[in-house]
Tab-separated table of C-alpha atoms in Angstrom:
chain	number	residue	atom	x	y	z
A	1	UNK	CA	-37.187	-63.841	31.006
A	2	UNK	CA	-38.575	-66.420	27.944
A	3	UNK	CA	-40.630	-64.871	24.396
A	4	UNK	CA	-42.411	-66.783	22.495
A	5	UNK	CA	-41.445	-66.404	19.984
A	6	UNK	CA	-41.883	-66.847	15.301
A	7	UNK	CA	-38.769	-69.550	14.055
A	8	UNK	CA	-40.203	-66.995	10.598
A	9	UNK	CA	-40.274	-63.680	11.625
A	10	UNK	CA	-43.826	-62.348	10.529
A	11	UNK	CA	-41.752	-60.692	8.399
A	12	UNK	CA	-41.334	-63.545	5.393
A	13	UNK	CA	-44.522	-64.140	5.000
A	14	UNK	CA	-46.079	-60.270	4.640
A	15	UNK	CA	-42.813	-60.394	2.490
A	16	UNK	CA	-44.201	-63.228	0.476
A	17	UNK	CA	-47.782	-62.079	0.274
A	18	UNK	CA	-48.712	-64.651	3.317
A	19	UNK	CA	-51.987	-63.002	4.659
A	20	UNK	CA	-52.655	-66.352	6.224
A	21	UNK	CA	-53.448	-66.723	11.205
A	22	UNK	CA	-53.358	-69.913	10.978
A	23	UNK	CA	-49.927	-70.435	8.717
A	24	UNK	CA	-47.842	-67.639	10.790
A	25	UNK	CA	-48.684	-68.837	13.809
A	26	UNK	CA	-48.543	-73.228	13.936
A	27	UNK	CA	-47.081	-74.868	16.431
A	28	UNK	CA	-44.226	-75.508	13.655
A	29	UNK	CA	-43.582	-72.074	13.563
A	30	UNK	CA	-43.851	-71.151	17.669
A	31	UNK	CA	-41.237	-72.101	19.233
A	32	UNK	CA	-39.305	-69.841	23.232
A	33	UNK	CA	-36.455	-68.123	22.643
A	34	UNK	CA	-34.293	-65.711	25.487
A	35	UNK	CA	-35.714	-61.838	25.360
A	36	UNK	CA	-31.235	-61.649	24.518
A	37	UNK	CA	-31.586	-64.289	21.508
A	38	UNK	CA	-35.029	-62.372	20.570
A	39	UNK	CA	-33.749	-59.161	20.098
A	40	UNK	CA	-30.108	-60.472	18.662
A	41	UNK	CA	-32.620	-62.814	16.380
A	42	UNK	CA	-34.496	-59.760	15.197
A	43	UNK	CA	-36.277	-60.069	11.859
A	44	UNK	CA	-33.494	-62.482	9.845
A	45	UNK	CA	-34.398	-65.529	7.597
A	46	UNK	CA	-33.251	-68.184	5.294
A	47	UNK	CA	-35.449	-66.503	2.030
A	48	UNK	CA	-35.165	-70.108	0.645
A	49	UNK	CA	-35.183	-72.190	4.109
A	50	UNK	CA	-38.235	-70.720	4.450
A	51	UNK	CA	-39.559	-71.292	0.925
A	52	UNK	CA	-38.505	-74.876	1.402
A	53	UNK	CA	-40.417	-74.579	5.191
A	54	UNK	CA	-43.940	-73.071	3.654
A	55	UNK	CA	-44.158	-75.347	0.735
A	56	UNK	CA	-45.901	-78.186	2.358
A	57	UNK	CA	-47.684	-76.007	4.720
A	58	UNK	CA	-49.661	-74.794	1.225
A	59	UNK	CA	-50.352	-78.203	-0.214
A	60	UNK	CA	-53.194	-77.724	0.941
A	61	UNK	CA	-54.547	-74.716	-0.612
A	62	UNK	CA	-52.946	-75.807	-4.010
A	63	UNK	CA	-55.153	-79.389	-4.043
A	64	UNK	CA	-58.115	-77.007	-3.448
A	65	UNK	CA	-57.761	-75.407	-6.305
A	66	UNK	CA	-57.526	-78.007	-8.351
A	67	UNK	CA	-60.763	-79.626	-6.859
A	68	UNK	CA	-62.209	-76.239	-7.717
A	69	UNK	CA	-61.408	-77.072	-11.178
A	70	UNK	CA	-61.961	-80.588	-11.704
A	71	UNK	CA	-65.986	-79.182	-10.884
A	72	UNK	CA	-65.404	-76.834	-13.758
A	73	UNK	CA	-64.368	-79.576	-16.381
A	74	UNK	CA	-61.457	-79.401	-16.295
A	75	UNK	CA	-58.447	-82.028	-16.590
A	76	UNK	CA	-55.506	-82.421	-15.091
A	77	UNK	CA	-52.618	-82.191	-17.916
A	78	UNK	CA	-49.644	-83.555	-18.033
A	79	UNK	CA	-47.700	-79.289	-18.234
A	80	UNK	CA	-49.350	-79.368	-14.137
A	81	UNK	CA	-51.219	-77.117	-15.992
A	82	UNK	CA	-55.595	-77.315	-15.641
A	83	UNK	CA	-57.657	-76.941	-19.024
A	84	UNK	CA	-60.854	-77.283	-19.935
A	85	UNK	CA	-61.282	-78.833	-23.815
A	86	UNK	CA	-64.239	-77.032	-24.085
A	87	UNK	CA	-64.269	-73.941	-24.486
A	88	UNK	CA	-60.207	-73.510	-24.206
A	89	UNK	CA	-58.995	-72.744	-21.675
A	90	UNK	CA	-56.449	-73.540	-19.780
A	91	UNK	CA	-55.666	-72.439	-15.606
A	92	UNK	CA	-52.074	-72.471	-14.305
A	93	UNK	CA	-51.236	-71.631	-10.434
A	94	UNK	CA	-47.709	-70.668	-9.781
A	95	UNK	CA	-45.048	-71.671	-7.379
A	96	UNK	CA	-43.960	-68.896	-4.573
A	97	UNK	CA	-40.789	-68.732	-7.468
A	98	UNK	CA	-42.699	-67.805	-11.035
A	99	UNK	CA	-40.296	-69.400	-13.122
A	100	UNK	CA	-39.085	-67.425	-15.861
A	101	UNK	CA	-40.303	-69.584	-18.948
A	102	UNK	CA	-44.607	-68.333	-17.991
A	103	UNK	CA	-44.410	-65.638	-20.747
A	104	UNK	CA	-43.000	-68.652	-23.215
A	105	UNK	CA	-45.994	-70.556	-21.420
A	106	UNK	CA	-47.943	-68.632	-22.568
A	107	UNK	CA	-47.006	-67.343	-25.732
A	108	UNK	CA	-47.186	-71.449	-26.445
A	109	UNK	CA	-50.872	-71.965	-24.991
A	110	UNK	CA	-52.079	-68.752	-27.592
A	111	UNK	CA	-50.361	-70.791	-30.910
A	112	UNK	CA	-52.625	-73.120	-29.995
A	113	UNK	CA	-55.625	-71.019	-29.960
A	114	UNK	CA	-56.053	-71.235	-25.811
A	115	UNK	CA	-56.444	-69.237	-23.137
A	116	UNK	CA	-54.237	-69.147	-20.425
A	117	UNK	CA	-54.961	-67.962	-16.728
A	118	UNK	CA	-52.626	-67.771	-14.226
A	119	UNK	CA	-52.433	-66.730	-10.162
A	120	UNK	CA	-49.824	-67.373	-8.188
A	121	UNK	CA	-50.357	-69.299	-5.511
A	122	UNK	CA	-50.170	-65.776	-3.234
A	123	UNK	CA	-52.987	-64.989	-5.033
A	124	UNK	CA	-55.156	-67.790	-4.586
A	125	UNK	CA	-54.020	-67.978	-0.713
A	126	UNK	CA	-55.154	-64.036	-0.424
A	127	UNK	CA	-58.128	-63.424	-2.722
A	128	UNK	CA	-59.613	-67.295	-3.720
A	129	UNK	CA	-62.809	-65.794	-4.585
A	130	UNK	CA	-61.199	-62.996	-7.295
A	131	UNK	CA	-59.700	-65.688	-8.668
A	132	UNK	CA	-62.594	-68.138	-8.268
A	133	UNK	CA	-64.555	-65.310	-10.543
A	134	UNK	CA	-61.518	-64.351	-12.821
A	135	UNK	CA	-62.459	-68.346	-14.178
A	136	UNK	CA	-66.311	-68.351	-14.365
A	137	UNK	CA	-65.653	-64.931	-16.059
A	138	UNK	CA	-63.567	-67.144	-18.708
A	139	UNK	CA	-66.310	-69.695	-19.056
A	140	UNK	CA	-69.416	-67.261	-18.968
A	141	UNK	CA	-71.373	-68.228	-15.876
A	142	UNK	CA	-71.700	-65.210	-14.171
A	143	UNK	CA	-74.485	-64.284	-12.001
A	144	UNK	CA	-76.232	-61.267	-13.917
A	145	UNK	CA	-75.467	-60.260	-17.419
A	146	UNK	CA	-76.300	-56.444	-17.986
A	147	UNK	CA	-75.080	-54.026	-20.787
A	148	UNK	CA	-73.485	-50.977	-20.330
A	149	UNK	CA	-76.694	-48.937	-21.615
A	150	UNK	CA	-78.784	-48.834	-19.407
A	151	UNK	CA	-75.941	-48.220	-16.375
A	152	UNK	CA	-74.720	-44.008	-15.436
A	153	UNK	CA	-70.927	-43.504	-15.475
A	154	UNK	CA	-69.655	-41.264	-13.719
A	155	UNK	CA	-66.832	-39.657	-11.238
A	156	UNK	CA	-65.516	-41.627	-8.608
A	157	UNK	CA	-64.065	-40.663	-4.641
A	158	UNK	CA	-60.957	-42.534	-5.115
A	159	UNK	CA	-61.408	-43.905	-1.445
A	160	UNK	CA	-64.985	-45.439	-2.256
A	161	UNK	CA	-62.518	-46.469	-5.524
A	162	UNK	CA	-60.081	-48.686	-3.077
A	163	UNK	CA	-62.476	-50.191	-1.179
A	164	UNK	CA	-64.346	-51.874	-4.482
A	165	UNK	CA	-61.316	-52.728	-5.695
A	166	UNK	CA	-59.637	-54.507	-2.815
A	167	UNK	CA	-62.456	-56.721	-2.924
A	168	UNK	CA	-62.876	-57.126	-6.409
A	169	UNK	CA	-59.548	-56.943	-8.056
A	170	UNK	CA	-56.885	-59.496	-7.891
A	171	UNK	CA	-54.268	-57.039	-7.260
A	172	UNK	CA	-56.011	-55.501	-5.083
A	173	UNK	CA	-56.456	-51.501	-3.982
A	174	UNK	CA	-53.616	-48.307	-6.273
A	175	UNK	CA	-53.221	-44.520	-6.832
A	176	UNK	CA	-54.805	-42.882	-8.662
A	177	UNK	CA	-55.514	-39.436	-9.860
A	178	UNK	CA	-59.200	-40.547	-11.603
A	179	UNK	CA	-61.556	-42.904	-11.390
A	180	UNK	CA	-64.500	-43.200	-12.907
A	181	UNK	CA	-68.031	-45.659	-12.337
A	182	UNK	CA	-70.620	-47.801	-13.546
A	183	UNK	CA	-73.486	-48.018	-11.416
A	184	UNK	CA	-77.098	-49.880	-12.211
A	185	UNK	CA	-79.683	-48.439	-10.548
A	186	UNK	CA	-77.534	-46.969	-7.750
A	187	UNK	CA	-75.469	-50.532	-7.211
A	188	UNK	CA	-71.932	-49.353	-7.505
A	189	UNK	CA	-70.308	-52.341	-10.671
A	190	UNK	CA	-68.082	-51.363	-12.101
A	191	UNK	CA	-64.593	-49.173	-11.905
A	192	UNK	CA	-61.637	-48.087	-13.952
A	193	UNK	CA	-58.412	-45.580	-12.747
A	194	UNK	CA	-56.226	-43.346	-14.766
A	195	UNK	CA	-52.704	-43.026	-12.639
A	196	UNK	CA	-49.363	-41.201	-13.236
A	197	UNK	CA	-47.226	-42.889	-15.685
A	198	UNK	CA	-44.462	-44.919	-13.506
A	199	UNK	CA	-41.563	-43.702	-15.530
A	200	UNK	CA	-43.173	-40.147	-16.840
A	201	UNK	CA	-45.437	-38.074	-13.965
A	202	UNK	CA	-46.197	-36.380	-17.516
A	203	UNK	CA	-48.386	-39.331	-18.680
A	204	UNK	CA	-51.134	-40.563	-17.860
A	205	UNK	CA	-51.392	-45.368	-17.740
A	206	UNK	CA	-54.335	-47.100	-17.074
A	207	UNK	CA	-54.701	-49.210	-13.348
A	208	UNK	CA	-56.824	-50.397	-12.967
A	209	UNK	CA	-60.331	-52.116	-13.604
A	210	UNK	CA	-62.510	-53.889	-11.829
A	211	UNK	CA	-65.734	-55.709	-12.243
A	212	UNK	CA	-68.090	-56.607	-8.946
A	213	UNK	CA	-67.842	-61.391	-9.132
A	214	UNK	CA	-70.617	-62.659	-10.898
A	215	UNK	CA	-71.799	-59.578	-13.070
A	216	UNK	CA	-70.952	-59.603	-17.072
A	217	UNK	CA	-71.407	-56.225	-18.084
A	218	UNK	CA	-71.952	-55.464	-21.564
A	219	UNK	CA	-69.689	-53.326	-23.326
A	220	UNK	CA	-68.282	-51.895	-19.673
A	221	UNK	CA	-65.013	-51.957	-20.303
A	222	UNK	CA	-66.137	-49.474	-23.518
A	223	UNK	CA	-67.724	-47.443	-21.590
A	224	UNK	CA	-65.477	-46.891	-18.699
A	225	UNK	CA	-62.814	-46.198	-21.247
A	226	UNK	CA	-63.865	-43.599	-23.262
A	227	UNK	CA	-64.970	-41.776	-20.286
A	228	UNK	CA	-60.793	-42.223	-19.356
A	229	UNK	CA	-60.105	-41.322	-22.923
A	230	UNK	CA	-61.894	-37.792	-23.029
A	231	UNK	CA	-60.889	-36.975	-19.327
A	232	UNK	CA	-57.535	-37.164	-20.905
A	233	UNK	CA	-57.665	-35.359	-24.003
A	234	UNK	CA	-59.828	-32.347	-21.718
A	235	UNK	CA	-57.057	-32.817	-19.628
A	236	UNK	CA	-53.671	-32.298	-21.956
A	237	UNK	CA	-52.851	-35.660	-22.086
A	238	UNK	CA	-52.036	-37.065	-25.691
A	239	UNK	CA	-52.302	-40.793	-25.388
A	240	UNK	CA	-53.117	-43.323	-21.614
A	241	UNK	CA	-50.540	-46.693	-21.982
A	242	UNK	CA	-52.367	-49.829	-20.160
A	243	UNK	CA	-49.819	-51.593	-17.758
A	244	UNK	CA	-50.648	-55.142	-17.046
A	245	UNK	CA	-49.023	-58.633	-16.937
A	246	UNK	CA	-49.652	-62.153	-18.488
A	247	UNK	CA	-53.967	-62.379	-18.522
A	248	UNK	CA	-54.745	-63.938	-15.320
Protein backbone atom coordinates (compact mmCIF):
# COMPACT_ATOMS: atom_id res chain seq x y z
CA UNK A 1 0.00 0.00 0.00
CA UNK A 2 1.28 3.43 -0.95
CA UNK A 3 0.56 6.81 0.59
CA UNK A 4 0.73 10.19 -1.12
CA UNK A 5 2.95 12.00 1.36
CA UNK A 6 4.15 15.57 1.86
CA UNK A 7 7.92 15.91 1.44
CA UNK A 8 7.78 18.62 4.08
CA UNK A 9 4.94 17.89 6.54
CA UNK A 10 1.99 20.20 7.07
CA UNK A 11 3.42 20.87 10.54
CA UNK A 12 6.40 22.65 8.95
CA UNK A 13 4.10 25.12 7.22
CA UNK A 14 2.07 25.62 10.38
CA UNK A 15 5.27 26.28 12.34
CA UNK A 16 6.04 29.12 9.93
CA UNK A 17 2.42 30.29 9.76
CA UNK A 18 2.12 29.47 6.07
CA UNK A 19 -1.48 28.47 5.34
CA UNK A 20 -1.57 28.75 1.55
CA UNK A 21 -2.90 25.36 0.45
CA UNK A 22 -1.47 25.85 -3.05
CA UNK A 23 2.04 25.97 -1.60
CA UNK A 24 1.50 23.15 0.93
CA UNK A 25 0.05 20.78 -1.68
CA UNK A 26 2.16 21.81 -4.67
CA UNK A 27 3.43 18.94 -6.82
CA UNK A 28 7.02 19.52 -5.67
CA UNK A 29 5.97 18.78 -2.08
CA UNK A 30 4.25 15.47 -2.81
CA UNK A 31 5.85 12.03 -2.99
CA UNK A 32 4.77 8.37 -2.90
CA UNK A 33 5.77 6.48 0.24
CA UNK A 34 4.95 3.06 1.60
CA UNK A 35 2.86 2.95 4.75
CA UNK A 36 5.88 1.91 6.80
CA UNK A 37 8.05 4.75 5.45
CA UNK A 38 5.31 7.31 6.02
CA UNK A 39 4.72 6.24 9.62
CA UNK A 40 8.44 6.27 10.33
CA UNK A 41 8.86 9.73 8.81
CA UNK A 42 6.03 11.23 10.88
CA UNK A 43 6.08 15.07 11.15
CA UNK A 44 9.86 15.42 11.34
CA UNK A 45 11.72 17.81 9.03
CA UNK A 46 14.99 19.74 8.86
CA UNK A 47 14.31 23.44 9.42
CA UNK A 48 17.12 24.80 7.22
CA UNK A 49 16.16 22.52 4.30
CA UNK A 50 12.54 23.63 4.59
CA UNK A 51 13.45 27.34 4.57
CA UNK A 52 15.67 26.92 1.51
CA UNK A 53 12.88 25.06 -0.29
CA UNK A 54 10.21 27.56 0.72
CA UNK A 55 11.94 30.83 -0.22
CA UNK A 56 11.59 30.45 -4.01
CA UNK A 57 7.91 29.52 -3.57
CA UNK A 58 7.30 32.78 -1.77
CA UNK A 59 9.22 34.96 -4.22
CA UNK A 60 6.09 35.92 -6.15
CA UNK A 61 4.48 37.01 -2.88
CA UNK A 62 7.30 39.42 -2.12
CA UNK A 63 7.20 40.68 -5.71
CA UNK A 64 3.52 41.57 -5.31
CA UNK A 65 4.50 43.48 -2.17
CA UNK A 66 6.90 45.68 -4.14
CA UNK A 67 4.42 46.15 -6.99
CA UNK A 68 1.76 47.40 -4.58
CA UNK A 69 4.10 49.86 -2.90
CA UNK A 70 5.28 51.25 -6.23
CA UNK A 71 1.64 52.10 -6.98
CA UNK A 72 1.62 54.02 -3.66
CA UNK A 73 4.66 56.09 -4.71
CA UNK A 74 7.26 54.04 -2.84
CA UNK A 75 10.61 53.31 -4.41
CA UNK A 76 13.10 50.57 -3.61
CA UNK A 77 16.33 51.67 -1.92
CA UNK A 78 19.74 50.02 -1.68
CA UNK A 79 18.99 47.84 1.38
CA UNK A 80 15.85 46.42 -0.26
CA UNK A 81 13.34 48.44 1.78
CA UNK A 82 10.67 50.57 0.12
CA UNK A 83 10.39 54.26 0.94
CA UNK A 84 7.87 57.03 0.31
CA UNK A 85 10.01 60.14 0.63
CA UNK A 86 7.13 62.60 0.52
CA UNK A 87 5.46 61.06 3.58
CA UNK A 88 8.72 60.00 5.27
CA UNK A 89 7.53 56.39 5.55
CA UNK A 90 9.58 53.26 4.88
CA UNK A 91 8.31 49.67 4.66
CA UNK A 92 10.34 46.49 4.92
CA UNK A 93 9.40 42.86 4.41
CA UNK A 94 11.29 40.55 6.78
CA UNK A 95 12.44 37.08 5.77
CA UNK A 96 11.20 33.89 7.39
CA UNK A 97 14.20 34.07 9.72
CA UNK A 98 14.24 37.76 10.69
CA UNK A 99 17.62 39.33 11.26
CA UNK A 100 18.60 40.45 14.72
CA UNK A 101 19.13 44.02 13.55
CA UNK A 102 15.45 44.87 12.98
CA UNK A 103 15.26 46.94 16.19
CA UNK A 104 18.46 48.74 15.16
CA UNK A 105 16.94 49.40 11.73
CA UNK A 106 13.87 50.99 13.33
CA UNK A 107 16.16 53.15 15.45
CA UNK A 108 18.17 54.34 12.44
CA UNK A 109 15.06 55.30 10.50
CA UNK A 110 13.65 57.12 13.51
CA UNK A 111 16.86 59.13 13.88
CA UNK A 112 16.33 60.29 10.29
CA UNK A 113 12.71 61.23 11.01
CA UNK A 114 11.36 58.33 8.96
CA UNK A 115 8.65 55.97 10.20
CA UNK A 116 9.48 52.34 9.47
CA UNK A 117 6.69 49.79 9.15
CA UNK A 118 7.88 46.17 9.13
CA UNK A 119 6.04 42.99 8.18
CA UNK A 120 7.13 39.37 8.32
CA UNK A 121 6.70 37.42 5.12
CA UNK A 122 4.09 35.08 6.62
CA UNK A 123 2.05 38.12 7.72
CA UNK A 124 2.05 39.45 4.18
CA UNK A 125 0.98 36.07 2.83
CA UNK A 126 -1.75 35.32 5.38
CA UNK A 127 -2.91 38.86 6.28
CA UNK A 128 -2.38 40.79 3.07
CA UNK A 129 -5.42 43.02 3.52
CA UNK A 130 -4.34 43.96 7.06
CA UNK A 131 -0.84 44.85 5.86
CA UNK A 132 -2.24 46.97 3.04
CA UNK A 133 -4.58 48.72 5.46
CA UNK A 134 -1.70 49.61 7.80
CA UNK A 135 0.26 51.12 4.92
CA UNK A 136 -2.72 53.04 3.52
CA UNK A 137 -3.62 54.31 6.98
CA UNK A 138 -0.07 55.58 7.48
CA UNK A 139 -0.41 57.44 4.18
CA UNK A 140 -3.77 58.91 5.18
CA UNK A 141 -5.62 56.96 2.48
CA UNK A 142 -8.52 55.69 4.59
CA UNK A 143 -11.87 55.52 2.83
CA UNK A 144 -13.79 57.10 5.73
CA UNK A 145 -13.02 59.57 8.50
CA UNK A 146 -15.30 59.75 11.51
CA UNK A 147 -15.01 61.26 14.98
CA UNK A 148 -14.95 59.31 18.22
CA UNK A 149 -17.41 61.77 19.78
CA UNK A 150 -20.00 60.45 17.31
CA UNK A 151 -19.36 56.84 18.31
CA UNK A 152 -21.01 54.78 21.02
CA UNK A 153 -18.63 53.05 23.45
CA UNK A 154 -19.37 50.01 25.61
CA UNK A 155 -18.40 46.49 26.62
CA UNK A 156 -17.98 44.04 23.77
CA UNK A 157 -18.63 40.30 23.79
CA UNK A 158 -15.29 38.43 23.78
CA UNK A 159 -16.26 36.13 20.90
CA UNK A 160 -17.33 39.12 18.81
CA UNK A 161 -14.01 40.84 19.46
CA UNK A 162 -12.08 37.67 18.55
CA UNK A 163 -13.91 37.54 15.21
CA UNK A 164 -13.24 41.27 14.69
CA UNK A 165 -9.51 40.82 15.40
CA UNK A 166 -9.22 37.75 13.18
CA UNK A 167 -10.62 39.82 10.34
CA UNK A 168 -8.86 43.15 10.87
CA UNK A 169 -5.85 42.72 13.22
CA UNK A 170 -2.47 41.63 11.89
CA UNK A 171 -1.92 39.21 14.79
CA UNK A 172 -5.49 37.98 14.97
CA UNK A 173 -7.34 37.07 18.16
CA UNK A 174 -5.96 37.16 21.68
CA UNK A 175 -7.17 36.04 25.09
CA UNK A 176 -8.83 38.79 27.13
CA UNK A 177 -10.46 39.66 30.44
CA UNK A 178 -12.60 42.46 29.08
CA UNK A 179 -13.25 44.05 25.67
CA UNK A 180 -14.72 47.41 24.65
CA UNK A 181 -16.10 48.62 21.35
CA UNK A 182 -16.69 51.75 19.33
CA UNK A 183 -19.80 51.68 17.17
CA UNK A 184 -20.80 54.23 14.57
CA UNK A 185 -24.50 54.03 13.72
CA UNK A 186 -24.59 50.42 14.97
CA UNK A 187 -21.51 49.51 12.91
CA UNK A 188 -18.60 48.01 14.87
CA UNK A 189 -15.60 50.11 13.82
CA UNK A 190 -13.04 49.57 16.61
CA UNK A 191 -12.31 47.53 19.69
CA UNK A 192 -9.78 47.07 22.46
CA UNK A 193 -9.07 44.27 24.90
CA UNK A 194 -7.38 43.96 28.27
CA UNK A 195 -5.71 40.70 29.23
CA UNK A 196 -3.64 39.26 32.03
CA UNK A 197 -0.11 40.57 32.36
CA UNK A 198 2.26 37.91 30.89
CA UNK A 199 4.41 37.90 34.04
CA UNK A 200 1.91 38.81 36.75
CA UNK A 201 -1.69 37.58 36.72
CA UNK A 202 -2.65 40.30 39.21
CA UNK A 203 -1.85 42.96 36.62
CA UNK A 204 -3.39 43.91 33.29
CA UNK A 205 -1.95 44.52 29.86
CA UNK A 206 -3.40 46.22 26.79
CA UNK A 207 -3.09 43.37 24.30
CA UNK A 208 -5.21 44.33 21.29
CA UNK A 209 -6.33 47.60 19.72
CA UNK A 210 -8.11 47.03 16.44
CA UNK A 211 -9.80 49.26 13.86
CA UNK A 212 -11.93 48.33 10.89
CA UNK A 213 -10.06 48.55 7.60
CA UNK A 214 -10.40 51.79 5.70
CA UNK A 215 -11.80 53.74 8.67
CA UNK A 216 -9.97 56.54 10.46
CA UNK A 217 -11.54 57.35 13.84
CA UNK A 218 -10.30 60.68 15.11
CA UNK A 219 -9.84 60.32 18.86
CA UNK A 220 -10.83 56.66 18.74
CA UNK A 221 -7.80 55.24 20.54
CA UNK A 222 -8.11 57.85 23.29
CA UNK A 223 -11.79 57.12 23.85
CA UNK A 224 -11.18 53.37 24.10
CA UNK A 225 -8.18 53.85 26.39
CA UNK A 226 -10.24 56.05 28.71
CA UNK A 227 -12.81 53.26 28.94
CA UNK A 228 -10.02 50.80 29.81
CA UNK A 229 -8.58 53.08 32.50
CA UNK A 230 -11.97 53.57 34.15
CA UNK A 231 -12.62 49.83 34.19
CA UNK A 232 -9.14 49.10 35.58
CA UNK A 233 -9.55 51.65 38.39
CA UNK A 234 -12.98 50.30 39.30
CA UNK A 235 -11.54 46.78 39.50
CA UNK A 236 -8.47 47.58 41.61
CA UNK A 237 -5.77 47.77 38.91
CA UNK A 238 -3.24 50.60 39.09
CA UNK A 239 -1.64 50.45 35.65
CA UNK A 240 -2.09 49.03 32.18
CA UNK A 241 1.26 48.24 30.50
CA UNK A 242 1.23 47.93 26.73
CA UNK A 243 3.17 45.16 25.03
CA UNK A 244 3.92 45.74 21.35
CA UNK A 245 6.59 45.13 18.76
CA UNK A 246 8.16 47.88 16.72
CA UNK A 247 5.85 49.73 14.33
CA UNK A 248 4.02 47.12 12.26
